[in-house]
Amino acid sequence: MADSIQQQLQQLVLLSDSVGTGGAAAGTGGVSTVEESMEQLGPLIHSVYRANKQKLFRQQVETFAQRKDAEIMKLCGNYHQEFVQSVAQLLKVRQNTSELQEKVVGLNAELQMSGKSLYEKKAELLGMRREHRNIQRAVDTVKNCQEVVRMVASFDEEVETKQYYMAIKTLGGLKDVYLPQIRRYSFGKVLENSIPRMETKLQGAALRDMKDWLYGLKKTTRDIGRHLDTRMKNKQDMWAERDATIKERHFVSSAVQFVLDEEFDHDEPITVDMMPLYQCLHINEKLGRRAEFRRSFTEDRSDQLSLILASPVYFVTGQLASFESMLFDIIGFFVVEHNILASAPDFRSKSDVDTLWDTCIAKLSDIIARGIQAIRSDPEVSTVLQEVMATFTYVMEENGYDVRKLRELIMAIFGA
């Protein structure tokens, strides 16, 4: 019976050993083996109690346990030295790890201190850079403001000394270069508000010079008219001498006469200083006020012509010089207009000049109509006036003006 119980216990031990060594790899198979051993253990214990062999069973269990303890002790004895060495190494590693951790903590603290100092230095450097940029910006702004003040003073001086081209250049620099840079400052607002006044000042100065030139042109135009009238009289005398030597006389128009006389005409061309006009025109173009200046100039020239035609004239023997002087002024006036039209056609249109010329002829007709009785009652006045009007007609035709109405006027008055 004892042998039977012992055999059954050994089978259980072998079964349990197989479970311990292969259970982890077997998975669910290990669980089933344990269940089988438990199923076998139940009947064994039941048979022990039925046979009243509890003592024997206990002895067998104790013997089995002692054998297993011996096996465990043997196993531990074989690996004890290695275990002790491993534990010693582990303790040493732990100690080294603790020391390394302390060093890492210390190094981290030092790094944090260094990083804090570096951060503070970096923040200080950034602050200094901002201050430097602000200072540099302030310096540049002050320099720009100084340059603006200098240019404004230079502008005033240039206007006073009539250096208008330099003044318009200075004003352009203030508007296009410096104003955008300082507009956001209060000084820039002052400059921006001052520029329209500076433009008006420059325009007014140039316009005054141009009006002074127009006023001074009155004497010049009379001299031009007298010179052209005298030259035309010389041509008429030359025509008369040439006609006297020709037996067979044929009618030749004045235009053909001018062409024939070109080879004998060595007089210098009439030149008029137009600088004040061109200067004023250039300034008004740069200021964007060309149309305004054009209207003003047209009105001024119309007023000048009205003043010329309003001069008192007397159709009396010995007093026709007043009428001749008026014609000299008219000739000079329209020669200037012709020069302006030729040099600046986009400023002074031909229609403007033609309108003035038609107005002039109409007023001349009125002046002569008012004195027609005195003209026809005095043959000497009539003869001289006819010669004066004929010369005036030739001069104006030579300068490119339509004289058909003048010829009709002469035909109406003198019948020739």
XYZ file of C-alpha atoms in Angstrom:
416
model
C 0.000 0.000 0.000
C 2.842 2.308 0.924
C 4.533 1.583 -2.381
C 1.335 2.373 -4.216
C 0.930 5.734 -2.455
C 4.571 6.571 -3.075
C 4.257 5.768 -6.794
C 1.189 7.912 -7.120
C 2.941 10.820 -5.363
C 5.930 10.512 -7.705
C 3.630 10.623 -10.703
C 2.077 13.784 -9.308
C 5.528 15.298 -8.742
C 6.617 14.465 -12.264
C 3.389 15.935 -13.572
C 3.899 19.098 -11.544
C 7.506 19.370 -12.774
C 6.329 19.152 -16.322
C 3.820 21.896 -15.558
C 6.539 24.113 -14.030
C 8.977 23.732 -16.919
C 6.592 23.699 -19.876
C 3.568 25.581 -18.617
C 4.798 29.021 -19.666
C 5.476 27.889 -23.214
C 2.441 25.575 -23.425
C -0.075 28.301 -22.718
C -3.540 26.846 -22.298
C -2.047 23.333 -22.367
C -0.326 23.972 -18.993
C -3.609 24.884 -17.395
C -5.190 21.624 -18.514
C -2.230 19.627 -17.059
C -2.641 21.316 -13.670
C -6.299 20.460 -13.769
C -5.432 16.833 -14.517
C -2.988 16.665 -11.584
C -5.600 18.094 -9.287
C -8.065 15.545 -10.520
C -5.561 12.763 -9.742
C -4.745 14.204 -6.315
C -8.341 14.006 -5.198
C -8.747 10.204 -5.596
C -5.313 9.673 -3.996
C -6.261 11.564 -0.835
C -9.593 9.817 -0.825
C -7.944 6.368 -0.958
C -5.483 7.392 1.813
C -8.315 8.295 4.129
C -10.270 5.180 3.258
C -7.250 2.996 4.023
C -6.451 5.026 7.156
C -2.966 5.654 5.894
C -2.781 9.341 6.752
C 0.419 8.937 8.718
C 2.098 7.081 5.920
C 0.945 9.706 3.432
C 2.301 12.471 5.633
C 5.653 10.721 5.914
C 5.818 10.355 2.136
C 4.980 14.005 1.652
C 7.645 15.064 4.177
C 10.197 12.823 2.503
C 9.312 14.308 -0.850
C 9.601 17.822 0.573
C 13.006 17.056 2.148
C 14.276 15.734 -1.170
C 13.122 18.811 -2.961
C 14.732 21.050 -0.309
C 17.971 19.200 -0.813
C 17.743 19.754 -4.541
C 17.062 23.458 -3.978
C 20.013 23.796 -1.591
C 22.261 22.060 -4.053
C 21.094 24.355 -6.834
C 21.639 27.443 -4.664
C 25.064 26.188 -3.627
C 26.134 25.858 -7.233
C 25.155 29.490 -8.137
C 25.675 31.210 -4.780
C 29.099 32.684 -5.599
C 27.892 34.051 -8.893
C 24.827 35.487 -7.149
C 27.005 37.167 -4.502
C 29.266 38.605 -7.174
C 26.245 39.847 -9.141
C 24.805 41.466 -6.021
C 28.184 43.111 -5.286
C 28.409 44.409 -8.831
C 24.839 45.589 -8.619
C 25.612 47.492 -5.410
C 28.689 49.002 -7.041
C 26.658 50.003 -10.083
C 24.068 51.477 -7.762
C 26.748 53.477 -5.966
C 28.210 54.652 -9.274
C 24.733 55.485 -10.466
C 24.107 57.573 -7.367
C 27.398 59.412 -7.843
C 26.625 59.952 -11.532
C 23.171 61.202 -10.625
C 24.688 63.659 -8.156
C 27.109 64.836 -10.815
C 24.273 65.185 -13.345
C 22.228 67.145 -10.819
C 25.214 69.377 -10.069
C 25.978 69.829 -13.763
C 22.327 70.646 -14.422
C 22.400 73.255 -11.653
C 25.568 74.788 -13.100
C 24.054 74.704 -16.584
C 20.913 76.398 -15.317
C 23.005 79.081 -13.629
C 25.055 79.563 -16.785
C 21.899 79.572 -18.916
C 20.289 82.132 -16.646
C 23.337 84.360 -16.910
C 23.418 83.880 -20.686
C 19.707 84.646 -20.923
C 20.183 87.818 -18.911
C 23.137 88.843 -21.114
C 21.111 88.049 -24.231
C 18.142 90.065 -22.966
C 20.488 92.923 -22.123
C 22.093 92.695 -25.580
C 18.690 92.749 -27.302
C 17.695 95.751 -25.227
C 20.901 97.532 -26.193
C 20.326 96.702 -29.843
C 16.812 98.146 -29.661
C 18.196 101.255 -28.017
C 20.901 101.479 -30.692
C 18.330 101.163 -33.469
C 16.148 103.792 -31.832
C 19.136 106.100 -31.392
C 20.239 105.523 -35.005
C 16.703 106.139 -36.216
C 16.529 109.307 -34.140
C 19.893 110.455 -35.511
C 18.794 109.772 -39.084
C 15.521 111.595 -38.471
C 17.333 114.586 -36.981
C 19.704 114.619 -39.956
C 16.752 114.492 -42.331
C 15.079 117.310 -40.428
C 18.276 119.333 -40.557
C 18.500 118.718 -44.284
C 14.853 119.725 -44.668
C 15.479 122.979 -42.777
C 18.524 123.650 -44.949
C 16.565 122.934 -48.133
C 13.676 125.160 -47.052
C 16.122 128.002 -46.367
C 17.807 127.286 -49.707
C 14.410 127.333 -51.438
C 13.582 130.770 -50.024
C 16.976 132.081 -51.085
C 16.623 130.616 -54.578
C 13.208 132.228 -55.011
C 14.546 135.573 -53.785
C 17.496 135.393 -56.203
C 15.216 134.223 -59.053
C 16.926 130.815 -59.394
C 13.586 129.233 -60.204
C 14.895 126.049 -61.797
C 16.956 125.308 -58.686
C 13.965 126.191 -56.506
C 11.660 123.759 -58.327
C 14.333 121.055 -57.984
C 14.663 121.763 -54.248
C 10.903 121.683 -53.814
C 10.716 118.363 -55.669
C 13.355 116.887 -53.343
C 11.385 117.997 -50.295
C 8.142 116.480 -51.615
C 9.418 113.247 -53.131
C 12.447 112.329 -50.971
C 12.232 113.796 -47.480
C 8.516 114.224 -46.833
C 7.749 110.447 -47.013
C 10.544 109.815 -44.476
C 9.347 112.298 -41.853
C 5.610 112.475 -42.541
C 4.767 110.482 -39.388
C 6.453 113.090 -37.183
C 4.974 116.441 -36.192
C 7.757 118.196 -38.077
C 6.709 116.261 -41.177
C 3.134 117.514 -40.755
C 4.450 121.068 -40.625
C 6.427 120.503 -43.829
C 3.453 118.870 -45.542
C 1.258 121.870 -44.689
C 3.989 124.272 -45.834
C 4.566 122.773 -49.283
C 1.376 124.237 -50.883
C 2.409 127.696 -49.618
C 5.910 127.162 -51.008
C 4.444 126.167 -54.373
C 2.251 129.267 -54.405
C 5.228 131.423 -53.473
C 7.320 130.006 -56.307
C 4.489 130.304 -58.802
C 3.760 133.875 -57.724
C 7.414 134.919 -58.036
C 7.750 133.406 -61.513
C 4.412 134.920 -62.557
C 5.478 138.391 -61.375
C 8.655 138.128 -63.411
C 6.661 137.018 -66.434
C 4.217 139.939 -66.031
C 7.153 142.321 -65.676
C 8.518 140.831 -68.887
C 5.166 141.365 -70.603
C 5.052 144.952 -69.382
C 8.606 145.569 -70.562
C 7.770 143.904 -73.852
C 5.603 146.889 -74.775
C 8.595 149.006 -75.757
C 10.307 146.031 -77.367
C 7.274 145.209 -79.476
C 7.040 148.799 -80.719
C 10.713 148.697 -81.709
C 10.139 145.377 -83.458
C 7.138 146.790 -85.291
C 9.009 149.938 -86.327
C 11.961 147.859 -87.536
C 9.803 145.514 -89.595
C 7.783 148.408 -90.971
C 10.948 150.232 -92.035
C 12.348 147.102 -93.621
C 9.121 146.575 -95.549
C 9.157 150.194 -96.780
C 12.670 149.611 -98.081
C 11.442 146.534 -99.894
C 8.558 148.537 -101.359
C 10.996 151.161 -102.625
C 13.094 148.376 -104.159
C 9.997 146.955 -105.829
C 9.111 150.381 -107.199
C 12.616 150.865 -108.645
C 12.571 147.429 -110.188
C 9.134 148.022 -111.693
C 10.304 151.326 -113.163
C 13.083 149.576 -115.092
C 10.786 146.939 -116.502
C 9.040 147.999 -119.697
C 6.523 145.210 -119.699
C 4.867 145.171 -116.288
C 3.013 142.156 -115.025
C 1.128 141.790 -111.772
C 3.097 139.927 -109.134
C 1.554 139.073 -105.780
C 3.184 140.111 -102.520
C 3.937 136.446 -101.673
C 5.918 136.123 -104.924
C 7.668 139.419 -104.191
C 8.800 138.037 -100.802
C 10.273 134.947 -102.485
C 12.070 137.052 -105.107
C 13.536 139.308 -102.428
C 14.855 136.528 -100.188
C 18.231 136.469 -101.927
C 18.662 140.225 -101.295
C 17.349 140.180 -97.699
C 20.357 140.051 -95.360
C 18.698 141.441 -92.247
C 19.169 139.484 -89.036
C 16.028 137.599 -87.922
C 14.009 139.181 -85.141
C 14.677 137.480 -81.813
C 12.772 138.034 -78.586
C 13.966 136.828 -75.185
C 11.296 134.331 -74.167
C 13.121 133.033 -71.097
C 10.709 134.494 -68.483
C 7.744 132.929 -70.295
C 9.364 129.510 -70.722
C 10.578 129.608 -67.140
C 7.111 130.367 -65.814
C 5.603 127.702 -68.079
C 8.102 125.093 -66.839
C 7.407 125.921 -63.201
C 3.645 125.729 -63.644
C 4.008 122.394 -65.445
C 6.059 120.991 -62.551
C 3.497 122.296 -60.057
C 0.611 120.809 -62.019
C -0.870 124.260 -62.728
C -0.321 124.465 -66.465
C -4.009 124.910 -67.366
C -4.381 127.692 -64.791
C -1.307 129.495 -66.148
C -2.501 129.078 -69.737
C -5.839 130.738 -68.912
C -4.075 133.547 -67.063
C -1.641 134.147 -69.932
C -4.459 134.179 -72.501
C -6.340 136.788 -70.451
C -3.193 138.903 -70.018
C -2.435 138.900 -73.733
C -6.024 139.770 -74.565
C -5.874 142.675 -72.100
C -2.573 143.856 -73.632
C -4.047 143.860 -77.100
C -7.066 145.782 -75.812
C -4.752 148.402 -74.289
C -2.881 148.748 -77.585
C -6.103 149.204 -79.557
C -7.413 151.640 -76.943
C -4.588 154.128 -77.632
C -5.856 157.522 -78.877
C -5.304 158.135 -82.596
C -5.879 161.222 -84.744
C -6.505 161.176 -88.483
C -5.207 164.680 -89.003
C -2.312 165.904 -91.103
C 0.851 165.805 -89.044
C -0.691 163.621 -86.338
C -0.829 160.236 -88.046
C 2.207 159.123 -85.984
C -0.198 158.023 -83.214
C -1.889 155.594 -85.618
C 1.473 154.398 -86.952
C 2.670 153.752 -83.393
C -0.442 151.665 -82.794
C 0.338 149.635 -85.918
C 3.944 149.201 -84.732
C 2.634 147.856 -81.420
C 0.280 145.490 -83.228
C 3.064 144.192 -85.468
C 5.379 143.599 -82.502
C 2.571 142.017 -80.487
C 1.749 139.452 -83.170
C 5.395 138.757 -84.004
C 5.811 137.741 -80.345
C 2.672 135.616 -80.619
C 4.092 134.000 -83.753
C 7.331 133.144 -81.942
C 5.451 131.687 -78.954
C 3.264 129.628 -81.254
C 6.321 128.304 -83.126
C 8.326 127.438 -79.981
C 5.519 126.194 -77.708
C 2.601 124.949 -79.847
C 1.260 122.801 -77.026
C 0.946 125.905 -74.845
C -0.274 128.560 -77.264
C -2.660 127.217 -79.908
C -3.110 128.707 -83.365
C -6.815 129.147 -82.712
C -5.997 131.437 -79.748
C -3.732 133.605 -81.919
C -6.217 133.650 -84.805
C -8.947 134.779 -82.410
C -6.767 137.682 -81.246
C -5.936 138.579 -84.868
C -9.608 138.606 -85.878
C -10.406 140.768 -82.842
C -7.593 143.148 -83.802
C -8.844 143.546 -87.390
C -12.396 144.122 -86.175
C -11.299 146.875 -83.769
C -9.033 148.458 -86.415
C -12.041 148.583 -88.711
C -14.055 150.299 -85.986
C -11.268 152.844 -85.334
C -10.957 153.687 -89.015
C -14.740 153.752 -89.439
C -15.003 156.348 -86.658
C -12.508 158.611 -88.498
C -13.607 157.878 -92.041
C -14.936 161.397 -92.656
C -11.651 163.006 -91.596
C -9.729 160.546 -93.777
C -11.761 161.156 -96.925
C -11.941 164.899 -96.418
C -8.125 165.260 -96.382
C -6.384 163.805 -99.483
C -2.966 163.968 -97.831
C -4.179 161.974 -94.813
C -5.878 159.503 -97.130
C -2.708 158.968 -99.188
C -0.424 158.558 -96.168
C -2.899 156.279 -94.396
C -3.224 154.125 -97.515
C 0.562 153.704 -97.687
C 0.749 152.932 -93.951
C -2.007 150.337 -94.169
C -0.437 148.722 -97.251
C 2.934 148.404 -95.492
C 1.230 147.004 -92.366
C -0.582 144.426 -94.535
C 2.663 143.283 -96.192
C 4.433 142.940 -92.842
C 1.645 140.842 -91.312
C 1.422 138.669 -94.423
C 5.172 138.123 -94.324
C 4.780 136.828 -90.737
C 2.155 134.281 -91.706
C -1.115 136.040 -90.827
C -4.271 136.012 -92.949
C -4.621 139.534 -94.406
C -7.646 139.026 -96.621
C -9.895 141.062 -94.316
C -7.267 143.818 -94.192
C -7.210 143.990 -97.984
C -10.981 144.128 -98.042
C -10.858 146.974 -95.496
C -8.344 148.883 -97.633
C -10.458 148.331 -100.736
C -13.556 149.541 -98.894
C -11.855 152.736 -97.685
C -9.557 153.692 -100.520
C -10.986 151.704 -103.444
C -7.529 150.375 -104.310
